[in-house]
Coordinates of C-alpha atoms and ligand atoms in Angstrom, one line a residue:
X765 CA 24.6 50.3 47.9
X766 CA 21.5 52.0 49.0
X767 CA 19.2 50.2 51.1
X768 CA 16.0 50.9 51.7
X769 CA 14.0 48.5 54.1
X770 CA 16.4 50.0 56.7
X771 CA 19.2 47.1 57.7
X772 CA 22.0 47.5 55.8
X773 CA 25.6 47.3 56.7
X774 CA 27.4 50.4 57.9
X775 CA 29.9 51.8 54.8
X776 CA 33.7 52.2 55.7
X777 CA 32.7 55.8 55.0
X778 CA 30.4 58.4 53.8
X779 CA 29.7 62.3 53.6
X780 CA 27.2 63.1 56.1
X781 CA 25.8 60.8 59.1
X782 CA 22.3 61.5 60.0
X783 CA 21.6 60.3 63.7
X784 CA 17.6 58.8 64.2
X785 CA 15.0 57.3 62.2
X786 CA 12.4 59.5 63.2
X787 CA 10.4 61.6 60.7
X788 CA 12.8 64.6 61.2
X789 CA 16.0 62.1 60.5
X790 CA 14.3 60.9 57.4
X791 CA 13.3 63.8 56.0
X792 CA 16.3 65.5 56.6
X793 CA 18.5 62.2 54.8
X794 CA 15.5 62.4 52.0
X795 CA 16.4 66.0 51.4
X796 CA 20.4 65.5 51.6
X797 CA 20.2 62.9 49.4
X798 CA 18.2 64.5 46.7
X799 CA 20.3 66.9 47.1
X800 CA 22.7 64.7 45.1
X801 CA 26.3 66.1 46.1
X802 CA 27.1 63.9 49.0
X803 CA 26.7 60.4 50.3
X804 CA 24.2 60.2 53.0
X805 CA 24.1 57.4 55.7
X806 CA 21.2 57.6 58.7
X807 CA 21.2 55.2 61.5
X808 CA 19.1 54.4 63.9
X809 CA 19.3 52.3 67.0
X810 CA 16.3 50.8 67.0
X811 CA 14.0 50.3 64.0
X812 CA 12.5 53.4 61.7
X813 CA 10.2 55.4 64.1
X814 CA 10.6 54.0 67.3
X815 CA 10.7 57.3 69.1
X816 CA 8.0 59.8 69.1
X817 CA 7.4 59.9 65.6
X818 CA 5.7 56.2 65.6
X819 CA 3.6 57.3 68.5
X820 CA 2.2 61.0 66.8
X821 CA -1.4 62.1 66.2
X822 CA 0.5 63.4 63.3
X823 CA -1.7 66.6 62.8
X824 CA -1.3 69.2 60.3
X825 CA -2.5 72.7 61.3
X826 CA -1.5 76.0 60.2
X827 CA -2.6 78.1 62.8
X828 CA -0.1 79.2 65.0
X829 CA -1.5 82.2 66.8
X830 CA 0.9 85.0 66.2
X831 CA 3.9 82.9 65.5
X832 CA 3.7 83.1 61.6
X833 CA 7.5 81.2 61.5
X834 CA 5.3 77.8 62.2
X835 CA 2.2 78.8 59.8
X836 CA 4.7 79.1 57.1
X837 CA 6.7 75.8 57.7
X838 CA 3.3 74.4 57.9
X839 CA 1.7 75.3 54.8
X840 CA 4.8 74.7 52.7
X841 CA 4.9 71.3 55.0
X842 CA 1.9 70.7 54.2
X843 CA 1.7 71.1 50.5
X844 CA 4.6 68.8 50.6
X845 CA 2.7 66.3 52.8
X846 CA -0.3 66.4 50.1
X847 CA 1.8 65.9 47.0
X848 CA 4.3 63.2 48.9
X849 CA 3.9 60.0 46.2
X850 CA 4.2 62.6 44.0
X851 CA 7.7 64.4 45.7
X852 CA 8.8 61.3 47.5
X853 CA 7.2 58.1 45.6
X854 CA 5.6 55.7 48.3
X855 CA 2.0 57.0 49.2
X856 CA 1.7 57.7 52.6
X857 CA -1.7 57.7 55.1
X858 CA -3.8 61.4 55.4
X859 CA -6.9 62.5 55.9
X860 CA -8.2 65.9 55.3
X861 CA -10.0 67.3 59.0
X862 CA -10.8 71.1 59.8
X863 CA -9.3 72.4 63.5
X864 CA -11.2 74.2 65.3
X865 CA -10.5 76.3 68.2
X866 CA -13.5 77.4 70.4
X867 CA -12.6 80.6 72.4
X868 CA -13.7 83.2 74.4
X869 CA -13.0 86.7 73.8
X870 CA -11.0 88.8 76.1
X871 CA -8.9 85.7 76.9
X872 CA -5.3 85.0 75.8
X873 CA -7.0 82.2 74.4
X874 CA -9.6 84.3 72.3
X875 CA -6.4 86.5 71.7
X876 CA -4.7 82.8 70.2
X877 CA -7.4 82.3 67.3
X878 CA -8.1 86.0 66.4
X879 CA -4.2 86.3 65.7
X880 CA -4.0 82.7 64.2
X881 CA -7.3 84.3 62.1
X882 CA -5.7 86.7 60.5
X883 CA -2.5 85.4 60.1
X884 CA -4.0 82.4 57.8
X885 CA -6.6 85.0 56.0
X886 CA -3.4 87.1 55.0
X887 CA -1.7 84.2 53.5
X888 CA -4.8 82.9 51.8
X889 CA -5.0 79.9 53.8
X890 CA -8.3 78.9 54.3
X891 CA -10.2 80.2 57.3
X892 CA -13.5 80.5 58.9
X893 CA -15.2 82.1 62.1
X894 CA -18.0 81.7 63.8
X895 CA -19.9 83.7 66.3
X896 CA -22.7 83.2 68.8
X897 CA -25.6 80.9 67.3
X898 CA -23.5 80.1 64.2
X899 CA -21.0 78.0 66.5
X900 CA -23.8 75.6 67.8
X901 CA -24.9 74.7 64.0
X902 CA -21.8 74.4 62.8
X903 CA -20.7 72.1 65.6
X904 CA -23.8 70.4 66.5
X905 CA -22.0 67.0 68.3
X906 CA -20.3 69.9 70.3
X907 CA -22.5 70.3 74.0
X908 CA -20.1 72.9 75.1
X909 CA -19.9 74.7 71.9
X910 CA -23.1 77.4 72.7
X911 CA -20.5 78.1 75.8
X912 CA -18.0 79.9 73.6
X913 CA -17.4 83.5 71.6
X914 CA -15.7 82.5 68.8
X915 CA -15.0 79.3 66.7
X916 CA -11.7 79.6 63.9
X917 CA -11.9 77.0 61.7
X918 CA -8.4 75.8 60.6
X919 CA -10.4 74.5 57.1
X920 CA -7.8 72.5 55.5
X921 CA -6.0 70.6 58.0
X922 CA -5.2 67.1 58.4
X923 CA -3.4 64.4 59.9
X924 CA -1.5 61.8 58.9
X925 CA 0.7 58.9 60.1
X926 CA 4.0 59.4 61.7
X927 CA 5.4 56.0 61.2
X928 CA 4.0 55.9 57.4
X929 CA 5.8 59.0 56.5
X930 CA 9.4 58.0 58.5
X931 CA 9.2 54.8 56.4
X932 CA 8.2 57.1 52.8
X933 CA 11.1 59.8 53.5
X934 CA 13.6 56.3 54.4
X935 CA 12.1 54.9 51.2
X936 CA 12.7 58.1 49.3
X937 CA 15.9 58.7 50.8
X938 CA 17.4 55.2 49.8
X939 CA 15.9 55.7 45.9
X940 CA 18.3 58.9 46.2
X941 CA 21.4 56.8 47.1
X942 CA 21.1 57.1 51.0
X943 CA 22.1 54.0 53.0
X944 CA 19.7 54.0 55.8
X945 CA 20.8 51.5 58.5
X946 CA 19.2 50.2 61.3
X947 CA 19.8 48.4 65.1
X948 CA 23.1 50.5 65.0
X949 CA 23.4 53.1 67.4
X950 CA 25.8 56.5 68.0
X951 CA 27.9 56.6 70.9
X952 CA 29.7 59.8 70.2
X953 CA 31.2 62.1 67.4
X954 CA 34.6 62.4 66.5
X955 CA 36.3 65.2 66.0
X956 CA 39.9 66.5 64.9
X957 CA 41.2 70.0 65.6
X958 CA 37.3 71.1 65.7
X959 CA 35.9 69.4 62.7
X960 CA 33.9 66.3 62.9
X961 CA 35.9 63.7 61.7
X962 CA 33.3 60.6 62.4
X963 CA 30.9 58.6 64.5
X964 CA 31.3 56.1 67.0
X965 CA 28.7 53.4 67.1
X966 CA 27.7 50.1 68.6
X967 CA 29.2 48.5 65.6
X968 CA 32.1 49.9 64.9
X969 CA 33.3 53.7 63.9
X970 CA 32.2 55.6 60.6
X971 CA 34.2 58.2 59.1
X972 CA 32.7 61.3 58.1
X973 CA 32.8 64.8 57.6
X974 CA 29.5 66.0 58.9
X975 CA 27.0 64.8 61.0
X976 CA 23.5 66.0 61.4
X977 CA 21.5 64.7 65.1
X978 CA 17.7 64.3 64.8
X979 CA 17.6 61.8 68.0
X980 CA 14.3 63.3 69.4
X981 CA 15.1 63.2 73.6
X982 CA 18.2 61.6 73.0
X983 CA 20.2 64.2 71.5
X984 CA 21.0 66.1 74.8
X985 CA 23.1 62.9 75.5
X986 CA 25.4 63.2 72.0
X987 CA 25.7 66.6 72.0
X988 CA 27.1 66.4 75.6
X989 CA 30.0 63.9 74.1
X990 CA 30.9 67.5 72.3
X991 CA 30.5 70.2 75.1
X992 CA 26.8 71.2 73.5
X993 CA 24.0 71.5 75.8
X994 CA 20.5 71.5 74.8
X995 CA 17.7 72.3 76.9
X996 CA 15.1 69.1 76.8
X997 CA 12.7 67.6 78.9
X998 CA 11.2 64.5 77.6
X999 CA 7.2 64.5 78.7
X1000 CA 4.9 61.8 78.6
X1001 CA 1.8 62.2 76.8
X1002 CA -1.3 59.8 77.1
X1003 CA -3.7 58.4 74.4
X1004 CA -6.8 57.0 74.1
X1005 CA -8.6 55.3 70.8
X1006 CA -12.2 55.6 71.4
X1007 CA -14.9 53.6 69.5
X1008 CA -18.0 56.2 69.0
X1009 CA -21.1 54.5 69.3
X1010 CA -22.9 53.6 65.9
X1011 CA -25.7 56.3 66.1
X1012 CA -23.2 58.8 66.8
X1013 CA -20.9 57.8 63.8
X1014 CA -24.0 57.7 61.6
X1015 CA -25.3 60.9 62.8
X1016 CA -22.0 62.9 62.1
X1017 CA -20.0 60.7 59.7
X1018 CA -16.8 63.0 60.1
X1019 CA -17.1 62.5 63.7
X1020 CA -15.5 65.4 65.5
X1021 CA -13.5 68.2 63.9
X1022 CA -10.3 68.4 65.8
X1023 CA -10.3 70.4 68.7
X1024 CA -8.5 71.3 71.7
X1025 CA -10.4 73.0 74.7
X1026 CA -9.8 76.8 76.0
X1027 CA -7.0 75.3 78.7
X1028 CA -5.5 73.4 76.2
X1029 CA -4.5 70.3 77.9
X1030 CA -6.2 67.9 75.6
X1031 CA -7.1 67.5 72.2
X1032 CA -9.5 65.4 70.1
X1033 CA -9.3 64.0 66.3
X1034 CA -10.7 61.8 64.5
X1035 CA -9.0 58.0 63.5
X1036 CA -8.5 56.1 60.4
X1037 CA -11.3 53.7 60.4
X1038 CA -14.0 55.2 62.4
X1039 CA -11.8 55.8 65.6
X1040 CA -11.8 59.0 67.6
X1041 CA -8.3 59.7 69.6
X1042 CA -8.5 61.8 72.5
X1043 CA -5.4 62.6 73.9
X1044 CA -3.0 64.8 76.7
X1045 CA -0.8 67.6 76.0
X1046 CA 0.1 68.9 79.4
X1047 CA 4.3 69.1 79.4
X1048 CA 4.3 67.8 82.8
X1049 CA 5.2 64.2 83.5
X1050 CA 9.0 64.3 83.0
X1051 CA 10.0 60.7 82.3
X1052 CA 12.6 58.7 81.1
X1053 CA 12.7 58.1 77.4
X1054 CA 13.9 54.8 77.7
X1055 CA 12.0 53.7 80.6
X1056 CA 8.0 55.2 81.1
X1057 CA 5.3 53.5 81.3
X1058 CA 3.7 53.2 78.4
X1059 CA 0.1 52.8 79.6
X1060 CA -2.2 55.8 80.6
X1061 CA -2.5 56.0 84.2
X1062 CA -6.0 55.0 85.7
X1063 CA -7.3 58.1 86.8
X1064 CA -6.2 60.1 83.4
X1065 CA -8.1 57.7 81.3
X1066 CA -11.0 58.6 83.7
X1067 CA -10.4 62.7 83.4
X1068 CA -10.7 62.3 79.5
X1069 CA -13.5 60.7 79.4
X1070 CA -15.1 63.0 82.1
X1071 CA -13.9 65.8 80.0
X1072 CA -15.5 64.4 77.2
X1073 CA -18.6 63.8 78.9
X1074 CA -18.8 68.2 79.1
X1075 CA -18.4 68.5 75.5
X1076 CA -19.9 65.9 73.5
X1077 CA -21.6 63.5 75.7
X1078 CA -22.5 61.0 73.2
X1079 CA -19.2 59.7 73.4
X1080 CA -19.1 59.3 76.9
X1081 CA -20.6 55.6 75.9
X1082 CA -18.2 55.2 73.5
X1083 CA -15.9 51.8 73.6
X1084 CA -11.7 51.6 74.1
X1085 CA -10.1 50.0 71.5
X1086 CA -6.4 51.2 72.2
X1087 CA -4.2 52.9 74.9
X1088 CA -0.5 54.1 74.8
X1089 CA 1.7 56.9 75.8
X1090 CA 4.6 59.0 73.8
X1091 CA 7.0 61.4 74.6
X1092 CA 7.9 64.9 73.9
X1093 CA 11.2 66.6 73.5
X1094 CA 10.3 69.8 75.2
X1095 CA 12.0 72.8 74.8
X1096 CA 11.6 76.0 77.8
X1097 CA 9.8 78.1 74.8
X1098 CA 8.5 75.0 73.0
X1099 CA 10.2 75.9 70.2
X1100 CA 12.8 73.9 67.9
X1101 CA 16.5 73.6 67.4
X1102 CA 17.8 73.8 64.4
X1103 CA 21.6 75.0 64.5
X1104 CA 24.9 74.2 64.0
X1105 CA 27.4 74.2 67.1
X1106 CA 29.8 72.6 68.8
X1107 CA 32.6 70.9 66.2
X1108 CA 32.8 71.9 63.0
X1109 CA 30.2 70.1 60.7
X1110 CA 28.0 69.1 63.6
X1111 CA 24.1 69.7 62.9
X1112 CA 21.6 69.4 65.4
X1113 CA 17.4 69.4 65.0
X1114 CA 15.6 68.6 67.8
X1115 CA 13.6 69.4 70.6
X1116 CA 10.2 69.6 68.4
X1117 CA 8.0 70.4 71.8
X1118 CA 5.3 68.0 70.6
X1119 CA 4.6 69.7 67.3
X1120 CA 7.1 68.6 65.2
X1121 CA 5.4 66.5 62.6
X1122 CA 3.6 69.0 60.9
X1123 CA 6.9 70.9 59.9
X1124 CA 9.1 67.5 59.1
X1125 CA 9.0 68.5 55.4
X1126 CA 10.2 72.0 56.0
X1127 CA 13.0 71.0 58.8
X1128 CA 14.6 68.0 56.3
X1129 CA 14.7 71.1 53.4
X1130 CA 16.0 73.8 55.9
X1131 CA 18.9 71.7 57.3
X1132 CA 19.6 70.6 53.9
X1133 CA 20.4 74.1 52.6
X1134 CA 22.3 74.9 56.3
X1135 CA 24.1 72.1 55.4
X1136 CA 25.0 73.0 51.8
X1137 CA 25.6 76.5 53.2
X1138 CA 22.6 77.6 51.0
X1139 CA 19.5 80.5 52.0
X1140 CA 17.5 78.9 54.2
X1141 CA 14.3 78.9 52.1
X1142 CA 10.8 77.9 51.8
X1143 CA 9.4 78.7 48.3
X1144 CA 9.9 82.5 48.1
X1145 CA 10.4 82.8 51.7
X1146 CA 13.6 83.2 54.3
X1147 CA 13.2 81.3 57.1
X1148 CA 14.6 83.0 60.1
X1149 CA 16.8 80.5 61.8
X1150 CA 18.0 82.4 64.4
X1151 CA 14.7 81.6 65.9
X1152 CA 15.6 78.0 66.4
X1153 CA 19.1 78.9 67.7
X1154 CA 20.5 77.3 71.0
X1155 CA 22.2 80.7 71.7
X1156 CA 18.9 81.9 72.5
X1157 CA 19.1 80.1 75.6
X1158 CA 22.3 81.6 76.5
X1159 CA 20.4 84.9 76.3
X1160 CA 17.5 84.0 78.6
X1161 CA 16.8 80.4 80.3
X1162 CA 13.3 80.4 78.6
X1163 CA 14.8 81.4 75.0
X1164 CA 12.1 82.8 72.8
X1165 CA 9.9 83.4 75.9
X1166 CA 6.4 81.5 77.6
X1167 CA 5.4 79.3 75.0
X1168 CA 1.7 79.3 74.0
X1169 CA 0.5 75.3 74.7
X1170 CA -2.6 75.1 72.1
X1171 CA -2.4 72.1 69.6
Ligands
FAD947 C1 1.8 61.5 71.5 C2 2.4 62.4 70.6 C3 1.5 63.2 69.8 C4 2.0 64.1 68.8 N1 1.2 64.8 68.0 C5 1.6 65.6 67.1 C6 0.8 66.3 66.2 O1 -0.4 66.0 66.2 N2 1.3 67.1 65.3 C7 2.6 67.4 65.2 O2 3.0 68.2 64.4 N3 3.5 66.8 66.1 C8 3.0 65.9 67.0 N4 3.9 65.3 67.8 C9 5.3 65.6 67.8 C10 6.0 64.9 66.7 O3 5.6 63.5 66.6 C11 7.5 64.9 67.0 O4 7.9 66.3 67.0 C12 8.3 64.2 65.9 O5 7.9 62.9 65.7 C13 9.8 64.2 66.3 O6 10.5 63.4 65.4 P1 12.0 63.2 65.6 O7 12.5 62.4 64.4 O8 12.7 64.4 66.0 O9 12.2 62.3 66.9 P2 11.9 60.7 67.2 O10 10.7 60.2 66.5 O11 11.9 60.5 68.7 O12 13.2 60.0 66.5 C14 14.4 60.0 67.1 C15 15.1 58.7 66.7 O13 16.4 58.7 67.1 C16 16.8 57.4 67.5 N5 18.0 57.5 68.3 C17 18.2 58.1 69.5 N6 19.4 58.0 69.9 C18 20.2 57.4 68.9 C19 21.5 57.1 68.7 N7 22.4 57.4 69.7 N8 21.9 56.4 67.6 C20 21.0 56.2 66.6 N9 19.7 56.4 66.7 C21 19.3 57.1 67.9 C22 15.6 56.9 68.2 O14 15.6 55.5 68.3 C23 14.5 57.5 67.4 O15 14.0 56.6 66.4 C24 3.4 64.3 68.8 C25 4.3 63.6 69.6 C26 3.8 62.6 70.4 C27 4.7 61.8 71.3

């Protein structure tokens, strides 16, 4: 019996055991269970989207510099994201947003949107560039924009909700026949003669022939029960709602396109209802994912908003209305696993690096056909999974190489 508000009794067995109620365990249990060829079950320990998914800016971009793996997962993503009642059924929270990256040429920066430029204008994605004077009246709330070479507009981004679209996959997921289960949680995987033969949990053991682990910074800690080890850092990230002032808001009703700034360690976005978020994205404060502090620190809160002051100084004025803090799975490269290793049967996805939302549509499709030992395919295109391999690692401690931080 499927269930699909998320507390329902663990079966006495099932086909595959998704691990984690994040948007990437969801997705990937909405995608088995359309599937149709095998029961699913997902449980989480907590409640749906208690880990970083509940805590994501949730934005959709497409440019990805030179790393056209991500702007395909993205658009396909993305697509998915827009037609989601549609695909899934439950309607889900988005917002339509250009993201735009001011640069300067001659910089690895400038180097980051002219390469994300053409890789969007070759796939027909839409695009745009300004130059010189054209920057400033494009972005006229933007001080610091007659500063820069170059502006690429990322036209049809977005964001959404990371909670909202955990709970529509679950939702989706349980109309397919999925059990989803929650306040149970994994303790290890069991195995005979190198196949998975189950799970233990909190509540008992669950029989199964494959499990797939989407546990966000947890994951190192199950795949260790199996002689896998994954490379993660959880980082702590800090957020701040800001309430614009009312001239500002009525002088630019879309209120800020998104942006990062050239050294990429914070990023801005507009809110449902009239917020701005302002946020970190530095990979730096290693923390515990089941014990940080979940307020920004002081003197952060005051670095944003003197950062802000540089760029559009009307907000400067602007009132708090929230504060929290999330975490990132961090990768050395910053880029994902997605692989099968360690006992036959055993899946893992994780280590999203703080951009994971974006391409939760394309991951729950891409394990699905790993799974069903299909092409890994997006539309008309192969995926290249070795990318997200963990032998990478074996080959070099920082896998795919330096990663590129821009949002
Ligand atoms: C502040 C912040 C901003 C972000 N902004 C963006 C953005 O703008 N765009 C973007 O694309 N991405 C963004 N990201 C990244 C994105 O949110 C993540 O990549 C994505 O949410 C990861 O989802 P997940 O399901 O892998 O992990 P999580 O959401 O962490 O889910 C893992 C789940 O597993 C459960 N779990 C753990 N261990 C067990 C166990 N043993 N048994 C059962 N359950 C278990 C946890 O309780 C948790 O619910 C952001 C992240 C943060 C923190």
């Amino acid at each position: 019996m499927s269930d699909t508000t998320g507390d329902s009794e663990l079966p006495d067995r099932t086909d595959t055991v998704v691990v984690g109620g994040g948007v990437m365990g969801t997705s990937i249990a909405y995608f088995l269970a359309r599937a149709g060829d095998r029961s699913v079950t997902l449980l989480e320990r907590d409640t749906l989207a208690a880990g970083s998914t509940g805590d994501s800016s949730a934005i959709l971009r497409h440019h990805y510099g030179d790393e056209t793996i991500y702007t395909d997962m993205a658009w396909w993503s993305h697509d998915f994201f827009r037609s989601f009642e549609q695909e899934v059924g439950p309607r889900i929270a988005y917002e339509g947003s250009p993201l735009v990256r001011f640069a300067d040429e001659g910089t690895p920066g400038g180097a980051y949107a002219r390469d994300g430029y053409d890789a969007l204008a070759e796939r027909g994605i839409p695009v745009s560039m300004q130059e010189g004077d054209a920057i400033v009246e494009e972005y006229p709330m933007y001080d610091g924009a007659s500063e820069f070479d170059l502006a690429v507009s990322d036209d049809t981004a977005a964001y959404s909700d990371g909670s909202d679209a955990a709970l529509g996959f679950a939702r989706g997921a349980g109309e397919h026949g999925a059990d989803i289960v929650t306040g149970v949680s994994v303790t290890g995987i069991r195995t005979h003669n190198g196949d998975v033969t189950g799970v233990d949990t909190d509540s008992g053991p669950l029989e199964c022939d494959e499990v797939v682990v989407a546990a966000g910074p947890w994951t190192p800690q199950l795949a260790e029960t199996v002689g896998v080890e994954i490379p993660i850092r959880p980082v702590r990230e800090q957020i701040v709602l800001l309430d614009p002032p009312s001239d500002y808001a009525e002088a630019y009703p879309s209120l800020t396109p998104t942006t990062s700034l050239p050294d990429g360690e914070w990023y801005i976005r507009p809110d449902f209802g009239e917020g701005v978020l302002v946020a970190t994205h530095r990979y730096v404060d290693e923390v515990d994912p089941d014990d940080y502090d979940e307020e920004p620190d002081e003197e952060m809160m005051l670095e944003l908003v003197e950062n802000l002051e540089t760029v559009i100084p009307e907000l400067a004025d602007a009132g708090i209305k929230g504060t929290y803090c999330g975490v990132y799975s961090t990768t050395p490269d910053h880029d994902f696993v997605i692989d099968e290793a360690g006992p036959d049967g055993c899946y893992w996805a994780c280590g999203f690096s703080g951009h994971g939302f974006k391409h939760a549509p394309a991951v729950g499709s891409l394990v699905t056909a790993v799974v069903r030992d299909e092409e890994p395919t997006l539309g008309d295109e192969r995926i290249d999974l070795d990318y997200f391999a963990l032998e990478r690692f074996e080959e070099a401690p920082d896998g795919n190489g330096a990663p590129d931080d821009y949002i």
